[in-house]
PDB file of C-alpha atoms in Angstrom:
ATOM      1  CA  UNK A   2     169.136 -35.114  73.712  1.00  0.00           C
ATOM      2  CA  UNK A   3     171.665 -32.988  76.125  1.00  0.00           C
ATOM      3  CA  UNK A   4     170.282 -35.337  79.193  1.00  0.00           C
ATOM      4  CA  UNK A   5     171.254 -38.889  77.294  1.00  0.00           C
ATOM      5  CA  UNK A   6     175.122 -37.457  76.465  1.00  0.00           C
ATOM      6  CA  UNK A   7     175.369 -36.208  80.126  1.00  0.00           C
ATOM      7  CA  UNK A   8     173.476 -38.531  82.383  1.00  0.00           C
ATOM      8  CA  UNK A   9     174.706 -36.663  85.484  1.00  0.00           C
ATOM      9  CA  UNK A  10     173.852 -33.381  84.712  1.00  0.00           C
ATOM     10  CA  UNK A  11     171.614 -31.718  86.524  1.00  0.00           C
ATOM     11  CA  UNK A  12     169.701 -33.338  89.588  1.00  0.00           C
ATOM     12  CA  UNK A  13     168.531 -37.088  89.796  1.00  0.00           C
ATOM     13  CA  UNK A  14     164.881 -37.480  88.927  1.00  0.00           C
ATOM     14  CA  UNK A  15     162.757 -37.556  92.532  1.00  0.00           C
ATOM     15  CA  UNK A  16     160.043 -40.089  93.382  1.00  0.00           C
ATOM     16  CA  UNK A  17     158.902 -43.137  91.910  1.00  0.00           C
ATOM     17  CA  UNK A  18     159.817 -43.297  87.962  1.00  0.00           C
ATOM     18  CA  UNK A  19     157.964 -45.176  85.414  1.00  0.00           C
ATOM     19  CA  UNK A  20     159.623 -47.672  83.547  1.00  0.00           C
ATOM     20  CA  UNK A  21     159.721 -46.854  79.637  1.00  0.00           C
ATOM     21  CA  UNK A  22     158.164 -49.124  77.708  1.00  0.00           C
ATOM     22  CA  UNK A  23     156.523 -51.084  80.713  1.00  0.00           C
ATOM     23  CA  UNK A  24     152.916 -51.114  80.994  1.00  0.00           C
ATOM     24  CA  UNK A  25     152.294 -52.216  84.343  1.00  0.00           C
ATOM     25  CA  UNK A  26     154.265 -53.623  87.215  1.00  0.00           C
ATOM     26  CA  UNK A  27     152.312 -55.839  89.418  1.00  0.00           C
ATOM     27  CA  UNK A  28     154.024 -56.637  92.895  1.00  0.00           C
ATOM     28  CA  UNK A  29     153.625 -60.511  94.277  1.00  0.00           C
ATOM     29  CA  UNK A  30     153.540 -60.135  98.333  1.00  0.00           C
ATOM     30  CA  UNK A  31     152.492 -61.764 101.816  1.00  0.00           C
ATOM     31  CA  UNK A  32     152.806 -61.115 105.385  1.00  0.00           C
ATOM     32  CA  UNK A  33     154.836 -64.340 105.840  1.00  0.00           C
ATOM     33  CA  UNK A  34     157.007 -66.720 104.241  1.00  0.00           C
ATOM     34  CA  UNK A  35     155.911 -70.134 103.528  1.00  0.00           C
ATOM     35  CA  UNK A  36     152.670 -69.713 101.377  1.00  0.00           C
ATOM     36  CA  UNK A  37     153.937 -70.547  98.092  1.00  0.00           C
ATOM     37  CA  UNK A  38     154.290 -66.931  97.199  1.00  0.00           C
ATOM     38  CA  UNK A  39     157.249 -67.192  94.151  1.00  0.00           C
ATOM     39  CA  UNK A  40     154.831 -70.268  93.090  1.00  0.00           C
ATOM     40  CA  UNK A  41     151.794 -67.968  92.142  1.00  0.00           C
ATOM     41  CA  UNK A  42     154.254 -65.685  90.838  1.00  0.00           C
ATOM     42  CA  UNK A  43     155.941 -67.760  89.119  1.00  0.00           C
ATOM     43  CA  UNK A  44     152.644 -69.216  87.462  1.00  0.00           C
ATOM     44  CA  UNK A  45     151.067 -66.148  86.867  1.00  0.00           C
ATOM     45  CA  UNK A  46     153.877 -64.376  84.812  1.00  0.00           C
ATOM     46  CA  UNK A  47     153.599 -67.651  82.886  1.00  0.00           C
ATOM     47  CA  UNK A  48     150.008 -67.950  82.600  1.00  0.00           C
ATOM     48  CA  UNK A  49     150.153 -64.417  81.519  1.00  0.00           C
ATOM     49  CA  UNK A  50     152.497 -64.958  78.934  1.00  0.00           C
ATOM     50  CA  UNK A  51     150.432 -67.984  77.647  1.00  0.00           C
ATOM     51  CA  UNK A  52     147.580 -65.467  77.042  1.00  0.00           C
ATOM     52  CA  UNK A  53     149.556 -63.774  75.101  1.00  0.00           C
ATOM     53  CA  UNK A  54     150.303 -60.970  77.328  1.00  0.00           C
ATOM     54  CA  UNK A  55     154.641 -59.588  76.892  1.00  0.00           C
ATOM     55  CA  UNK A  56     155.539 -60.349  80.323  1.00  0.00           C
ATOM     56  CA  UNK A  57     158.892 -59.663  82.748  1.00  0.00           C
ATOM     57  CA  UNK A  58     159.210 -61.473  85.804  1.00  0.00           C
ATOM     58  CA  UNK A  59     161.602 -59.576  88.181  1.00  0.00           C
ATOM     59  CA  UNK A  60     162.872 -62.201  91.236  1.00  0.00           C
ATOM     60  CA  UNK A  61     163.029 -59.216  94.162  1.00  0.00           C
ATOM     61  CA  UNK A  62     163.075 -62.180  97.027  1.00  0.00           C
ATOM     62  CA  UNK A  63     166.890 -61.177  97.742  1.00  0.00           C
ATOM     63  CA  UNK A  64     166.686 -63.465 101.146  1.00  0.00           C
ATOM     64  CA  UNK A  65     165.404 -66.777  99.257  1.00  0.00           C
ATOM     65  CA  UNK A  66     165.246 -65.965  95.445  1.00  0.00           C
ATOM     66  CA  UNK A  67     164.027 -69.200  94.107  1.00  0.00           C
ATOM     67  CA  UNK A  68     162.827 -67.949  90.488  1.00  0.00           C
ATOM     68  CA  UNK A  69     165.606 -69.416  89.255  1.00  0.00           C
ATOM     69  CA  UNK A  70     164.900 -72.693  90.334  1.00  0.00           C
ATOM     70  CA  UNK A  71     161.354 -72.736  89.232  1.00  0.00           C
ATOM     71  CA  UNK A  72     162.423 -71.557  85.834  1.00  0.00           C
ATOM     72  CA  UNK A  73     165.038 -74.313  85.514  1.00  0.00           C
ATOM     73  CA  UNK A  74     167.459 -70.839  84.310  1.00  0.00           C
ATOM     74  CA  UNK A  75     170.455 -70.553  85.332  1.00  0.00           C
ATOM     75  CA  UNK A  76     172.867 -68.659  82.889  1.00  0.00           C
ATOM     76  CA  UNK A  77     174.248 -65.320  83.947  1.00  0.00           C
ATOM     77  CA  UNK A  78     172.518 -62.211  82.231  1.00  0.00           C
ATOM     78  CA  UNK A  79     174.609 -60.670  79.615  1.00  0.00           C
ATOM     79  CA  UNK A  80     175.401 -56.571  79.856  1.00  0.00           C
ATOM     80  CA  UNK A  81     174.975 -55.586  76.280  1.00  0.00           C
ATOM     81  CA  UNK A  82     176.496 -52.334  74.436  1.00  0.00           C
ATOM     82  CA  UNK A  83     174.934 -50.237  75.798  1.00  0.00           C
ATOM     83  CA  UNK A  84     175.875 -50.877  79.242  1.00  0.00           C
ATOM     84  CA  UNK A  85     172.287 -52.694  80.325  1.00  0.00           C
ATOM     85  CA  UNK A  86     171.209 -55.842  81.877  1.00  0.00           C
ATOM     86  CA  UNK A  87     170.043 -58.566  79.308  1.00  0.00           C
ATOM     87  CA  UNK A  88     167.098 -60.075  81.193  1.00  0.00           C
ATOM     88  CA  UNK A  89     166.774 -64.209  80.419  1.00  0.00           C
ATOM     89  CA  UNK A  90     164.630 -65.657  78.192  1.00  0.00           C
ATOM     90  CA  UNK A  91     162.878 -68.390  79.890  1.00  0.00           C
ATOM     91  CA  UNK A  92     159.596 -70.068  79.032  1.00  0.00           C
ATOM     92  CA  UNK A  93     158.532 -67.078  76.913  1.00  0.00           C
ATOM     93  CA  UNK A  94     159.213 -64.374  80.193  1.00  0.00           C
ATOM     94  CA  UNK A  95     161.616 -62.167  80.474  1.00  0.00           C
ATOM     95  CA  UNK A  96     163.687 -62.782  83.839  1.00  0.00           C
ATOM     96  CA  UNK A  97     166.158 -61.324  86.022  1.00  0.00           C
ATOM     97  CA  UNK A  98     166.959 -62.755  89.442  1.00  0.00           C
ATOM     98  CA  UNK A  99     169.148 -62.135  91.891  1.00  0.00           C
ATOM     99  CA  UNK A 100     170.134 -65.771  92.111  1.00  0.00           C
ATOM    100  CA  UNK A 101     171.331 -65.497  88.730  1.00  0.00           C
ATOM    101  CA  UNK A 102     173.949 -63.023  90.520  1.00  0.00           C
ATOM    102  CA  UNK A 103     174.231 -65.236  93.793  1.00  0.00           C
ATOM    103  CA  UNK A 104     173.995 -68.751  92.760  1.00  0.00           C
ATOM    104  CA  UNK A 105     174.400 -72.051  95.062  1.00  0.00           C
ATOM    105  CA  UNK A 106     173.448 -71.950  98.649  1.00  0.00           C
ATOM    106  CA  UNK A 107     175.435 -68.290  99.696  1.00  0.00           C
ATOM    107  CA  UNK A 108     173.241 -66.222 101.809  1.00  0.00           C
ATOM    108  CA  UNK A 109     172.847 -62.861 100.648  1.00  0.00           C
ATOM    109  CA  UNK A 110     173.625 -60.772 103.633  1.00  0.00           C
ATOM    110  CA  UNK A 111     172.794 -57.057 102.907  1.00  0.00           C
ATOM    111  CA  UNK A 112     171.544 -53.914 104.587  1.00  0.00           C
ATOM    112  CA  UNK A 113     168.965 -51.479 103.692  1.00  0.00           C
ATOM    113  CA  UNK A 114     171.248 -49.221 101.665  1.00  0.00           C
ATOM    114  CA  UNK A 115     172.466 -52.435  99.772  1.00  0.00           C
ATOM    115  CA  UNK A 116     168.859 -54.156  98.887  1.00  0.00           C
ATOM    116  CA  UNK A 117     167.564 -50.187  97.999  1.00  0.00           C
ATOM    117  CA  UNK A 118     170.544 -50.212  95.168  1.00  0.00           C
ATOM    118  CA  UNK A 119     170.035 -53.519  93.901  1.00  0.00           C
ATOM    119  CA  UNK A 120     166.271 -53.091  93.164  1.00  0.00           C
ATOM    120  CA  UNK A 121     167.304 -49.596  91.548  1.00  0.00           C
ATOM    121  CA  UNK A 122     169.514 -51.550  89.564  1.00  0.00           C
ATOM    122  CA  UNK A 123     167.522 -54.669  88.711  1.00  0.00           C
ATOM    123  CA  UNK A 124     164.671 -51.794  87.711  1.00  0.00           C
ATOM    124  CA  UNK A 125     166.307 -48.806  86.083  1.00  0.00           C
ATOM    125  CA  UNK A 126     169.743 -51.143  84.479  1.00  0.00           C
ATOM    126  CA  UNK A 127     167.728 -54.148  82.839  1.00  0.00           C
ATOM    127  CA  UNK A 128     166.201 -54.043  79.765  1.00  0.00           C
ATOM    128  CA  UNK A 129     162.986 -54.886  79.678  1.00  0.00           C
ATOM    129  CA  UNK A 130     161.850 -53.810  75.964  1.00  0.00           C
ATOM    130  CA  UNK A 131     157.918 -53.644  75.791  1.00  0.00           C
ATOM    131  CA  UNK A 132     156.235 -55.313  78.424  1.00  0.00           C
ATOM    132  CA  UNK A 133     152.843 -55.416  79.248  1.00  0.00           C
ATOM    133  CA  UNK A 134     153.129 -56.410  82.394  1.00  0.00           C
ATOM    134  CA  UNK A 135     156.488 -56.689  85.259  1.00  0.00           C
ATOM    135  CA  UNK A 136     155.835 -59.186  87.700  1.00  0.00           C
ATOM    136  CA  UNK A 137     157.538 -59.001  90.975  1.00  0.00           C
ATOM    137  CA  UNK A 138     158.313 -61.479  93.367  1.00  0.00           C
ATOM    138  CA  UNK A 139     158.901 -59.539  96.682  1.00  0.00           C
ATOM    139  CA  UNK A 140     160.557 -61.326  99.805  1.00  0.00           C
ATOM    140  CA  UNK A 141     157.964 -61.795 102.509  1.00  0.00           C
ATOM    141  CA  UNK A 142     157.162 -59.109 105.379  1.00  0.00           C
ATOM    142  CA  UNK A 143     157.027 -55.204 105.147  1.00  0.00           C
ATOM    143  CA  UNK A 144     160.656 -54.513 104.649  1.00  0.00           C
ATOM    144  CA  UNK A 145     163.399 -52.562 103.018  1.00  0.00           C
ATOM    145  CA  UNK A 146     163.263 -54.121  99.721  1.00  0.00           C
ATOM    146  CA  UNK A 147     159.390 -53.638  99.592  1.00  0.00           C
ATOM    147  CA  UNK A 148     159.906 -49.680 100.549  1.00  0.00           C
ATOM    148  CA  UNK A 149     162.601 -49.789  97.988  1.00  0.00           C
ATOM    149  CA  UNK A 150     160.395 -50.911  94.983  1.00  0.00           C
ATOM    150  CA  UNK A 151     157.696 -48.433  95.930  1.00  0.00           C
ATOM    151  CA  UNK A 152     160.418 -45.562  96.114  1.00  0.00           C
ATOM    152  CA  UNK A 153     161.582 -46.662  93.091  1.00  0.00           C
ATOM    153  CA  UNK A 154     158.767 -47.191  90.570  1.00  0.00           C
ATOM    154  CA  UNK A 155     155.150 -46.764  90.515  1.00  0.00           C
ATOM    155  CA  UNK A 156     153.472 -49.924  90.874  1.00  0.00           C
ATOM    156  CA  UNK A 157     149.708 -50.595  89.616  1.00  0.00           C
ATOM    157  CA  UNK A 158     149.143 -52.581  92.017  1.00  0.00           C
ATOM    158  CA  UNK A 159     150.182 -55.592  94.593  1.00  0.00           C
ATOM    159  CA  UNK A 160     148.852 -59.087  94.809  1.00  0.00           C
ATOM    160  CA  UNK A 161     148.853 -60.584  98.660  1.00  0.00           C
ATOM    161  CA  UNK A 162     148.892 -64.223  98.691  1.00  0.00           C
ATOM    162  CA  UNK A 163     147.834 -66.233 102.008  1.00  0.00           C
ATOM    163  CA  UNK A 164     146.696 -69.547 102.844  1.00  0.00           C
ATOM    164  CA  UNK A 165     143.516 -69.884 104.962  1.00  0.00           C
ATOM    165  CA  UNK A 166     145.060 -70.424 108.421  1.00  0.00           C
ATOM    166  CA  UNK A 167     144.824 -67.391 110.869  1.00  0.00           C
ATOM    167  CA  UNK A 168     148.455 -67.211 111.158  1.00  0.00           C
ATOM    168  CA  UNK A 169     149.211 -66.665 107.400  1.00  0.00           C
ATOM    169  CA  UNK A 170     145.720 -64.148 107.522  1.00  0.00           C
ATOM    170  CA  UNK A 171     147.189 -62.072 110.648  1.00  0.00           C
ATOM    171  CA  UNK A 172     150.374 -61.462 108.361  1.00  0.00           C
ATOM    172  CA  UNK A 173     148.420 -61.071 105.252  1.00  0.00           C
ATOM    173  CA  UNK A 174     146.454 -57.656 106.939  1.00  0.00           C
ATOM    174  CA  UNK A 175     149.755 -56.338 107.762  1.00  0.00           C
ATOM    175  CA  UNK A 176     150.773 -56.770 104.143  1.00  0.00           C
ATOM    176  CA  UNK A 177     147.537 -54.950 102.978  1.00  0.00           C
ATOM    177  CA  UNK A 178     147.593 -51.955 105.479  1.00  0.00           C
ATOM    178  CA  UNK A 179     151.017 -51.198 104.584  1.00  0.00           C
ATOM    179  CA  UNK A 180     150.466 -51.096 100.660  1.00  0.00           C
ATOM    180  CA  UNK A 181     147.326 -49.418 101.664  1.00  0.00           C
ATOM    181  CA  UNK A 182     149.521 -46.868 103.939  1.00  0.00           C
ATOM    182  CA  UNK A 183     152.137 -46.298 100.857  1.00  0.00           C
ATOM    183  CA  UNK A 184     149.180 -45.963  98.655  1.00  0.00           C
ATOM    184  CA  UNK A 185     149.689 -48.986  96.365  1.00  0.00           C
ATOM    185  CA  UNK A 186     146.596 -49.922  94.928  1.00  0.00           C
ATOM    186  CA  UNK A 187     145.763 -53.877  95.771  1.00  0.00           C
ATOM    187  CA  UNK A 188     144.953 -55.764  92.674  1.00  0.00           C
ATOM    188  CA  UNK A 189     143.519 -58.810  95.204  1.00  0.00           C
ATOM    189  CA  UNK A 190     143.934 -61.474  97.707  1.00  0.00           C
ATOM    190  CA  UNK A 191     144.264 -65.092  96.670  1.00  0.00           C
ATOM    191  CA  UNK A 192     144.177 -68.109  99.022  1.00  0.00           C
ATOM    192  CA  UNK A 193     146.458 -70.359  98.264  1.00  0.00           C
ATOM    193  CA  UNK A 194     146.697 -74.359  99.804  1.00  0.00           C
ATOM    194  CA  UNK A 195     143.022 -73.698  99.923  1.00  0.00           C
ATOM    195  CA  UNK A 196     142.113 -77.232 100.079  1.00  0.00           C
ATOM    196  CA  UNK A 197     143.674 -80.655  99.402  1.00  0.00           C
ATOM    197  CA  UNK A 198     141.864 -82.963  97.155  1.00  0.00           C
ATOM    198  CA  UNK A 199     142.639 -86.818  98.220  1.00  0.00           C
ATOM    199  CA  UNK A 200     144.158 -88.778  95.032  1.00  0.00           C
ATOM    200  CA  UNK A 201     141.980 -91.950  96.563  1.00  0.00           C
ATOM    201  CA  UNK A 202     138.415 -90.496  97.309  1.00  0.00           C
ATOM    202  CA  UNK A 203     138.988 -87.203  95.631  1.00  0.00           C
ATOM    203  CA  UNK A 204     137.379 -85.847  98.600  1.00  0.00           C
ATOM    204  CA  UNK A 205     138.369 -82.432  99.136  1.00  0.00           C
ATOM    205  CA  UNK A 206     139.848 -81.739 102.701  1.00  0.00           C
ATOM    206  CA  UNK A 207     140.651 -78.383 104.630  1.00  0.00           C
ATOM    207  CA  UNK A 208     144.155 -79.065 105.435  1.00  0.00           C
ATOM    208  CA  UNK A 209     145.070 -74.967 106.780  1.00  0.00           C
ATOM    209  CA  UNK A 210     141.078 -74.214 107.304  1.00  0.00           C
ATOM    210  CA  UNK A 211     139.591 -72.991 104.100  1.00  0.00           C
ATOM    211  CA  UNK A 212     137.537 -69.761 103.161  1.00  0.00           C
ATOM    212  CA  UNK A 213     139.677 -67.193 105.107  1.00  0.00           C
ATOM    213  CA  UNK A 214     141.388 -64.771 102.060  1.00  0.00           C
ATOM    214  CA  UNK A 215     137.982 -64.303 100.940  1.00  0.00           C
ATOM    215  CA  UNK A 216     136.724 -63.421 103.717  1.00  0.00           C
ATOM    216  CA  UNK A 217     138.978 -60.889 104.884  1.00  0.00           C
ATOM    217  CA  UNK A 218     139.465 -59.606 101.168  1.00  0.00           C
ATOM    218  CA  UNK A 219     135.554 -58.827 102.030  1.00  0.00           C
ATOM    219  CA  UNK A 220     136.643 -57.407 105.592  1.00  0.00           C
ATOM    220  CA  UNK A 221     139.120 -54.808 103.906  1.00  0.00           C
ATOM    221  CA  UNK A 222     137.296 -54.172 100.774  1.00  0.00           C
ATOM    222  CA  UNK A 223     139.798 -55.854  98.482  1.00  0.00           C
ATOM    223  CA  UNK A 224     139.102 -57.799  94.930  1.00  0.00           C
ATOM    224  CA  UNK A 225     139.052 -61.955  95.583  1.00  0.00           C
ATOM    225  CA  UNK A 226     141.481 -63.446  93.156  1.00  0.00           C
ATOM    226  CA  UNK A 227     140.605 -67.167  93.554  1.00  0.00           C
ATOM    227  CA  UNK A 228     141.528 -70.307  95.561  1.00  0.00           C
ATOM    228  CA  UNK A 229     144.674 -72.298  94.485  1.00  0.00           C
ATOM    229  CA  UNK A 230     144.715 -75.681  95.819  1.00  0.00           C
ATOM    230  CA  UNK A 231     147.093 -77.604  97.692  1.00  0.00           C
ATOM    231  CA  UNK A 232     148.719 -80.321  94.997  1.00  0.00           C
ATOM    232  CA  UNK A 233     152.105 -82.217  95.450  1.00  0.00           C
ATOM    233  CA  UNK A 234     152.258 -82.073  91.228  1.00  0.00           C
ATOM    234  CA  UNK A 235     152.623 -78.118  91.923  1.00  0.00           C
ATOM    235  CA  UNK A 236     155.339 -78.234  93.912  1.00  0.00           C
ATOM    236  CA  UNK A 237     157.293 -81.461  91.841  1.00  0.00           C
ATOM    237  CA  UNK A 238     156.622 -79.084  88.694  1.00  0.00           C
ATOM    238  CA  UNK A 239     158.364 -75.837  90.290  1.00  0.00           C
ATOM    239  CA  UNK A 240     161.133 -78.242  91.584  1.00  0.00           C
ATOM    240  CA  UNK A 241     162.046 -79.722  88.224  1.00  0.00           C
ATOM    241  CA  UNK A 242     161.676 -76.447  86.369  1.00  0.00           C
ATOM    242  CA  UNK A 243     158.969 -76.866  84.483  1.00  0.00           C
ATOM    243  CA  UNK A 244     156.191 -75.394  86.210  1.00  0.00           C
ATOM    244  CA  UNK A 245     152.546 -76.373  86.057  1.00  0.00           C
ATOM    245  CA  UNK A 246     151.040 -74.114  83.711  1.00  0.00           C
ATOM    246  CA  UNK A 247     152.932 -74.540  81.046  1.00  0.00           C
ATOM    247  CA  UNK A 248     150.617 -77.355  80.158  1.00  0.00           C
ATOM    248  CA  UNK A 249     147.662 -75.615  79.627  1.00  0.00           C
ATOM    249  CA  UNK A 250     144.414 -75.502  81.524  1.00  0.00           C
ATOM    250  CA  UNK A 251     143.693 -79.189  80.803  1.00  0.00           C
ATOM    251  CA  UNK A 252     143.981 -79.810  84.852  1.00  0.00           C
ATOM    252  CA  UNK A 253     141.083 -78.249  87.093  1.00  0.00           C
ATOM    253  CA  UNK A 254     144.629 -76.839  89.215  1.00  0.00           C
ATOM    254  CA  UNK A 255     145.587 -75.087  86.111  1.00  0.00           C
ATOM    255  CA  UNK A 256     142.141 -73.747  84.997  1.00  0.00           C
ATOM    256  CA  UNK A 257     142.371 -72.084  88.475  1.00  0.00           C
ATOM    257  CA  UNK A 258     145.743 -70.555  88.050  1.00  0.00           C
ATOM    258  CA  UNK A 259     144.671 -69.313  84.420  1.00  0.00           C
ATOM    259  CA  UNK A 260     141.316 -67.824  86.121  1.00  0.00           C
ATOM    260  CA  UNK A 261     143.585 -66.190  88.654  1.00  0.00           C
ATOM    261  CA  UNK A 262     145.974 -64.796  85.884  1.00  0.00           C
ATOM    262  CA  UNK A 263     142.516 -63.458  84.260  1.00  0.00           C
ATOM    263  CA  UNK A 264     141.460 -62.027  87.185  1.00  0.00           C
ATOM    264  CA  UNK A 265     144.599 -59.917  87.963  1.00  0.00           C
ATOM    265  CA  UNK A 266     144.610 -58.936  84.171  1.00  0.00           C
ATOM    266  CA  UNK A 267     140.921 -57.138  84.338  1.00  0.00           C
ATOM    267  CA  UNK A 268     141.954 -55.933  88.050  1.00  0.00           C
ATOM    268  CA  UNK A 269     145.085 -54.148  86.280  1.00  0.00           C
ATOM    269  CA  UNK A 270     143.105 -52.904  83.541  1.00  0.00           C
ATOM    270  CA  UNK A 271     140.454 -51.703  86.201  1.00  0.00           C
ATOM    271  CA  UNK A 272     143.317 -49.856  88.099  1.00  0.00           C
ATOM    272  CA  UNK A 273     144.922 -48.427  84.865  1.00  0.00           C
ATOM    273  CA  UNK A 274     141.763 -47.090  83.526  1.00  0.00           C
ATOM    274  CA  UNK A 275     140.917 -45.498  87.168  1.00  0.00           C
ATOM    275  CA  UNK A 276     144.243 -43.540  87.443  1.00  0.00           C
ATOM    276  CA  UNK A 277     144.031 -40.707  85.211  1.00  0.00           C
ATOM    277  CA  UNK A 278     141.492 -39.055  87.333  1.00  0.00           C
ATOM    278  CA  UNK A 279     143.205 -39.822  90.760  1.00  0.00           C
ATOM    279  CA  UNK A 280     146.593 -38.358  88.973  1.00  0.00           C
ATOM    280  CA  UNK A 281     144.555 -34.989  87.970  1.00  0.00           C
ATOM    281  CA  UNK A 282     143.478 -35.033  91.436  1.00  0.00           C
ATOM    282  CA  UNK A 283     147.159 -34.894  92.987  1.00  0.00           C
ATOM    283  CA  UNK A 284     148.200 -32.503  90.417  1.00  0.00           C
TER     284      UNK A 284
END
């Protein structure tokens, strides 16, 4: 009880610390920006929730945090009594952003130091209650805030989402060596703007190529999470804050994004049921 009534005595915990009360924390990356990354995000914290998973959605994208936008949320998180972050309460998620902290069209402008304190912050100051799964929707690249996280907490695992075109997949194998180099485990690849189906012929066309994720998931060994396709209705739905799948899985594009959201929930429970050997094995 002596540690609560004198939080700075003795030294600060080392390494990555798990978040009480959190059951997993599932990081949303990619190599580049531009592939609708805070879309899936966005949609799988949702379709998560809609399974009746408790689910937090943590907006990490510090450069371009567009949660808020896609949530339609825009109040200011509350501190409560004792002294934490009340996390917004937005289509059943729990949801911190730092656009809730930066709002309009300022530019964050921060160095490493900066971005490591705010993800502390947004991590170890927020109260997240009992979640069974913390989404987080990284900014794009291999960068501070990334390192930051992985410092920070221990993540089950990290989603990379690319589209098919060689461009987004050179970016994408960067993303996966470097989780792979900081020993994150990588729940999957999904490809998103996989394919465009024409609202006239409903012929499906290749806009970006089509096929690639999957096939260098295959290359590096990593779990296939699905193909999202490329809709207009996706995009109008995160603009007006209301996204997608919070209409069910009438629509063949929702039944994928649910069938993603299933697949990263029996990836997570693979991971989690994997790691009490490989923890005996460091200790």
């Amino acid at each position: 009880m002596a540690s609560h009534a004198h939080p700075h005595a003795g030294p600060p915990p080392q390494g990555p610390q798990p978040l009480p009360g959190v059951d997993s924390i599932i990081a949303v990356g990619s190599g580049k920006g531009g592939v609708g990354k805070t879309t899936l995000a966005v949609s799988l914290a949702i379709a998560l929730a809609k399974l009746g998973r408790k689910v937090g959605l943590l907006d990490a994208d510090v450069y371009g945090p567009n949660v808020p936008l896609m949530l339609g949320a825009s109040a200011q998180p509350q501190v409560n009594a004792d002294g934490k972050i009340d996390p917004l309460e937005v289509h059943g998620l729990k949801v911190v952003s730092v656009g809730f902290l930066n709002p309009g069209d300022k530019p964050l402008i921060w160095r490493g130091p900066m971005l490591h304190s705010i993800i502390r912050q947004f991590l170890g100051s927020v109260h997240w209650g009992k979640l069974d799964h913390l989404v987080v929707d990284l900014p794009p690249g291999t960068g501070d805030v990334v390192l930051s996280l992985i410092q920070t907490v221990p993540l089950t695992g990290a989603i990379v989402v690319s589209t098919p075109s060689d461009v987004s997949l050179q970016d994408a194998r960067k993303a996966i060596e470097m989780f792979r180099q900081m020993k994150v485990d990588l729940v999957g690849m999904v490809e998103n703007m996989s394919y465009f189906v024409c609202p006239h012929c409903q012929h499906e066309i290749d806009i970006f190529s089509r096929g690639g994720a999957q096939k260098t998931a295959e290359r590096f060994g990593v779990a296939f999470l699905g193909n999202i396709q490329l809709d207009p209705e996706l995009r109008k739905a995160g603009d007006s804050g209301q996204p997608m799948v919070l209409q069910g899985e009438d629509s063949a594009l929702n039944k994928s994004l649910f069938d993603f959201a299933r697949k990263v929930m029996a990836r997570v429970d693979e991971i989690k049921s994997a790691a009490p050997e490989s923890v005996i094995q460091i200790q």
